[in-house]
Amino acid sequence: MKRIAPLAAVFALAACGQGDTTGGDAGDADTASDPLVYQGAITVLQPKERDSAGLCAFVAESYPPQCEGLPVAGWEWDAVEHEEAEGVRWGTFVVTGTFDGKQFTLTEDPLLLSEVDPADYQPAEPEIGEPAEDLTATELTAIADDMGERFPATVFGGVADEAHGVALVDALLVTPEMWAYAEDNFPEGAVAFTAVLQPVE
């Protein structure tokens, strides 16, 4: 089954009438007392077999669409315009909320993507510096894979960016814990993140 990238999924669904990723400062945040708030445009979907909605980094090109989404607390389908077919509910929205390591919790009402300018919610380009060490493509791939295994709830892919000498990790969002793990376990500058949801300034 073919899969499409997060923003491609978002804009494809929006077109059908569905209703700095790097977070450089995030590593210094005190998440215990002041949790980070994230915001971005994403597909929200609830399969008929699940009792809660999820944020979908990838959406299968089927009808109705399918995905394995990060659980989102506080979601009320009756409060938003959405599509529904065969017991599946979905739509594309701008969401704002916090992440506790297991689920995303809304802190503001979601906005229909069709009611805002999508350009305002595109993921920022990753900030890529000068890596401290020259790593092979195999080593960079292993780093990306390790991040995915360590943070399966938020990391949905990764590749070796040989042109810049970094492991480019694709994430739903980037937490301070992810930054700390990358800094503690890999050479300086070896990991760069892209993320769908960005920390709110």
Tab-separated table of C-alpha atoms in Angstrom:
chain	number	residue	atom	x	y	z
A	1	MET	CA	0.000	0.000	0.000
A	2	LYS	CA	1.497	3.291	-1.015
A	3	ARG	CA	2.240	5.843	1.678
A	4	ILE	CA	2.633	9.577	1.353
A	5	ALA	CA	4.690	11.997	3.377
A	6	PRO	CA	3.064	13.983	6.197
A	7	LEU	CA	2.560	17.362	4.525
A	8	ALA	CA	1.750	15.735	1.230
A	9	ALA	CA	-0.976	13.860	3.049
A	10	VAL	CA	-2.181	17.022	4.729
A	11	PHE	CA	-2.436	19.058	1.573
A	12	ALA	CA	-3.819	16.212	-0.506
A	13	LEU	CA	-6.659	15.721	1.940
A	14	ALA	CA	-7.241	19.458	2.233
A	15	ALA	CA	-7.488	19.786	-1.535
A	16	CYS	CA	-10.277	17.202	-1.500
A	17	GLY	CA	-12.302	19.341	0.876
A	18	GLN	CA	-11.294	17.573	4.048
A	19	GLY	CA	-11.899	19.411	6.635
A	20	ASP	CA	12.297	24.911	13.047
A	21	THR	CA	11.967	21.417	13.529
A	22	THR	CA	15.278	21.325	15.081
A	23	GLY	CA	13.897	22.987	18.199
A	24	GLY	CA	17.355	24.222	19.038
A	25	ASP	CA	16.231	25.821	22.308
A	26	ALA	CA	14.088	22.859	23.273
A	27	GLY	CA	16.985	21.054	24.902
A	28	ASP	CA	17.139	23.726	27.615
A	29	ALA	CA	13.458	23.586	28.496
A	30	ASP	CA	12.323	22.391	31.918
A	31	THR	CA	9.623	20.004	30.777
A	32	ALA	CA	8.647	19.044	34.300
A	33	SER	CA	7.486	22.564	35.236
A	34	ASP	CA	6.854	24.100	31.845
A	35	PRO	CA	6.027	21.532	29.153
A	36	LEU	CA	6.675	22.521	25.578
A	37	VAL	CA	3.690	23.453	23.455
A	38	TYR	CA	3.780	22.254	19.848
A	39	GLN	CA	1.774	23.379	16.846
A	40	GLY	CA	1.434	22.314	13.240
A	41	ALA	CA	-0.762	21.085	10.413
A	42	ILE	CA	-1.489	17.375	10.397
A	43	THR	CA	-4.055	14.728	9.567
A	44	VAL	CA	-6.159	13.561	12.503
A	45	LEU	CA	-7.811	10.169	12.051
A	46	GLN	CA	-9.758	7.697	14.127
A	47	PRO	CA	-10.178	4.132	12.813
A	48	LYS	CA	-13.411	2.392	13.685
A	49	GLU	CA	-11.581	-0.101	15.887
A	50	ARG	CA	-10.024	2.612	18.096
A	51	ASP	CA	-11.739	4.665	20.788
A	52	SER	CA	-9.538	7.740	20.331
A	53	ALA	CA	-8.256	9.932	17.523
A	54	GLY	CA	-4.602	9.995	16.480
A	55	LEU	CA	-2.137	12.385	14.847
A	56	CYS	CA	-0.898	10.797	11.635
A	57	ALA	CA	2.628	11.333	10.340
A	58	PHE	CA	1.869	9.012	7.418
A	59	VAL	CA	-1.498	8.359	5.781
A	60	ALA	CA	-2.209	5.424	3.499
A	61	GLU	CA	-3.673	6.393	0.125
A	62	SER	CA	-6.895	4.455	0.476
A	63	TYR	CA	-10.537	5.281	1.034
A	64	PRO	CA	-11.153	5.719	3.806
A	65	PRO	CA	-7.545	6.637	4.660
A	66	GLN	CA	-5.608	4.621	7.222
A	67	CYS	CA	-2.796	5.365	9.644
A	68	GLU	CA	-1.227	4.452	12.969
A	69	GLY	CA	-1.540	7.743	14.793
A	70	LEU	CA	-0.167	9.151	18.029
A	71	PRO	CA	-3.119	9.256	20.484
A	72	VAL	CA	-4.512	12.744	21.013
A	73	ALA	CA	-6.394	13.620	24.195
A	74	GLY	CA	-9.185	16.156	24.246
A	75	TRP	CA	-10.321	15.532	20.681
A	76	GLU	CA	-14.058	15.890	19.987
A	77	TRP	CA	-15.228	15.053	16.490
A	78	ASP	CA	-18.589	16.704	17.093
A	79	ALA	CA	-16.777	20.027	17.542
A	80	VAL	CA	-15.014	20.026	14.144
A	81	GLU	CA	-15.945	19.518	10.510
A	82	HIS	CA	-14.589	16.208	9.256
A	83	GLU	CA	-15.038	13.353	6.826
A	84	GLU	CA	-16.454	9.973	7.758
A	85	ALA	CA	-16.700	6.690	5.857
A	86	GLU	CA	-17.000	3.059	6.929
A	87	GLY	CA	-16.693	4.046	10.574
A	88	VAL	CA	-13.467	6.012	10.012
A	89	ARG	CA	-13.320	9.733	10.857
A	90	TRP	CA	-10.618	12.072	9.623
A	91	GLY	CA	-9.667	15.608	8.653
A	92	THR	CA	-6.700	17.933	8.339
A	93	PHE	CA	-6.195	20.468	11.079
A	94	VAL	CA	-3.806	22.824	12.803
A	95	VAL	CA	-3.329	21.370	16.276
A	96	THR	CA	-1.739	22.908	19.364
A	97	GLY	CA	-0.819	20.983	22.469
A	98	THR	CA	1.695	19.208	24.674
A	99	PHE	CA	3.275	15.755	24.600
A	100	ASP	CA	3.842	13.658	27.727
A	101	GLY	CA	5.771	10.836	26.076
A	102	LYS	CA	2.665	8.774	25.368
A	103	GLN	CA	-0.022	11.070	23.988
A	104	PHE	CA	-0.597	14.543	22.587
A	105	THR	CA	-2.976	16.709	24.636
A	106	LEU	CA	-4.745	19.655	23.029
A	107	THR	CA	-4.269	23.021	24.710
A	108	GLU	CA	-6.234	24.989	22.096
A	109	ASP	CA	-9.163	24.224	19.840
A	110	PRO	CA	-8.056	22.746	16.492
A	111	LEU	CA	-8.394	24.782	13.303
A	112	LEU	CA	-9.451	23.392	9.951
A	113	LEU	CA	-6.519	23.582	7.556
A	114	SER	CA	-8.900	24.870	4.904
A	115	GLU	CA	-9.587	27.936	7.070
A	116	VAL	CA	-5.956	29.050	7.422
A	117	ASP	CA	-2.997	29.683	5.137
A	118	PRO	CA	-1.198	26.300	4.913
A	119	ALA	CA	2.071	28.104	4.184
A	120	ASP	CA	2.066	29.388	7.765
A	121	TYR	CA	2.317	25.846	9.111
A	122	GLN	CA	4.907	24.155	6.932
A	123	PRO	CA	7.770	22.488	8.805
A	124	ALA	CA	10.923	24.566	9.053
A	125	GLU	CA	14.023	23.472	7.229
A	126	PRO	CA	16.416	21.564	9.499
A	127	GLU	CA	19.377	23.501	10.815
A	128	ILE	CA	22.439	21.560	9.756
A	129	GLY	CA	25.795	22.579	11.119
A	130	GLU	CA	29.285	21.207	10.648
A	131	PRO	CA	29.429	17.644	12.017
A	132	ALA	CA	32.318	16.995	14.392
A	133	GLU	CA	33.170	13.710	12.677
A	134	ASP	CA	33.025	12.302	9.170
A	135	LEU	CA	30.639	9.366	9.255
A	136	THR	CA	29.831	6.847	6.550
A	137	ALA	CA	26.376	6.410	5.059
A	138	THR	CA	26.111	3.123	6.951
A	139	GLU	CA	26.936	4.836	10.243
A	140	LEU	CA	24.461	7.654	9.582
A	141	THR	CA	21.724	5.182	8.694
A	142	ALA	CA	22.414	3.290	11.905
A	143	ILE	CA	22.033	6.532	13.876
A	144	ALA	CA	18.689	7.292	12.200
A	145	ASP	CA	17.517	3.742	12.866
A	146	ASP	CA	18.583	3.969	16.497
A	147	MET	CA	16.594	7.186	16.989
A	148	GLY	CA	13.534	5.467	15.532
A	149	GLU	CA	13.919	2.483	17.845
A	150	ARG	CA	14.504	4.682	20.868
A	151	PHE	CA	11.597	7.057	20.169
A	152	PRO	CA	8.987	5.068	18.208
A	153	ALA	CA	6.099	7.317	19.261
A	154	THR	CA	7.579	10.390	17.619
A	155	VAL	CA	10.147	9.286	15.007
A	156	PHE	CA	8.683	7.927	11.783
A	157	GLY	CA	11.717	7.782	9.509
A	158	GLY	CA	15.260	8.821	8.808
A	159	VAL	CA	17.951	8.761	6.158
A	160	ALA	CA	21.658	9.284	5.746
A	161	ASP	CA	22.176	12.783	4.343
A	162	GLU	CA	25.585	12.160	2.832
A	163	ALA	CA	25.775	15.612	1.286
A	164	HIS	CA	25.805	17.202	4.753
A	165	GLY	CA	27.235	14.271	6.700
A	166	VAL	CA	24.286	13.947	9.073
A	167	ALA	CA	21.525	11.529	9.967
A	168	LEU	CA	18.346	13.338	8.987
A	169	VAL	CA	15.609	12.148	11.357
A	170	ASP	CA	11.931	12.695	10.496
A	171	ALA	CA	9.743	13.200	13.555
A	172	LEU	CA	6.212	14.093	14.470
A	173	LEU	CA	7.749	16.448	17.033
A	174	VAL	CA	11.137	16.808	18.718
A	175	THR	CA	11.321	16.590	22.503
A	176	PRO	CA	14.133	17.728	24.798
A	177	GLU	CA	14.742	14.039	25.569
A	178	MET	CA	15.358	13.354	21.889
A	179	TRP	CA	17.886	16.181	21.720
A	180	ALA	CA	19.630	14.999	24.867
A	181	TYR	CA	19.827	11.405	23.628
A	182	ALA	CA	21.311	12.506	20.292
A	183	GLU	CA	23.863	14.749	21.992
A	184	ASP	CA	24.879	12.112	24.547
A	185	ASN	CA	25.177	9.143	22.181
A	186	PHE	CA	26.395	10.448	18.828
A	187	PRO	CA	29.119	12.795	17.573
A	188	GLU	CA	28.327	16.491	17.809
A	189	GLY	CA	26.219	17.673	14.903
A	190	ALA	CA	25.612	14.139	13.594
A	191	VAL	CA	21.813	14.360	13.943
A	192	ALA	CA	19.449	16.861	12.340
A	193	PHE	CA	15.685	16.763	12.814
A	194	THR	CA	12.707	17.615	10.676
A	195	ALA	CA	9.336	17.646	12.422
A	196	VAL	CA	5.696	18.159	11.548
A	197	LEU	CA	4.851	19.970	14.781
A	198	GLN	CA	6.992	22.892	15.917
A	199	PRO	CA	7.533	24.326	19.415
A	200	VAL	CA	5.446	27.463	19.928
A	201	GLU	CA	7.629	30.477	20.695
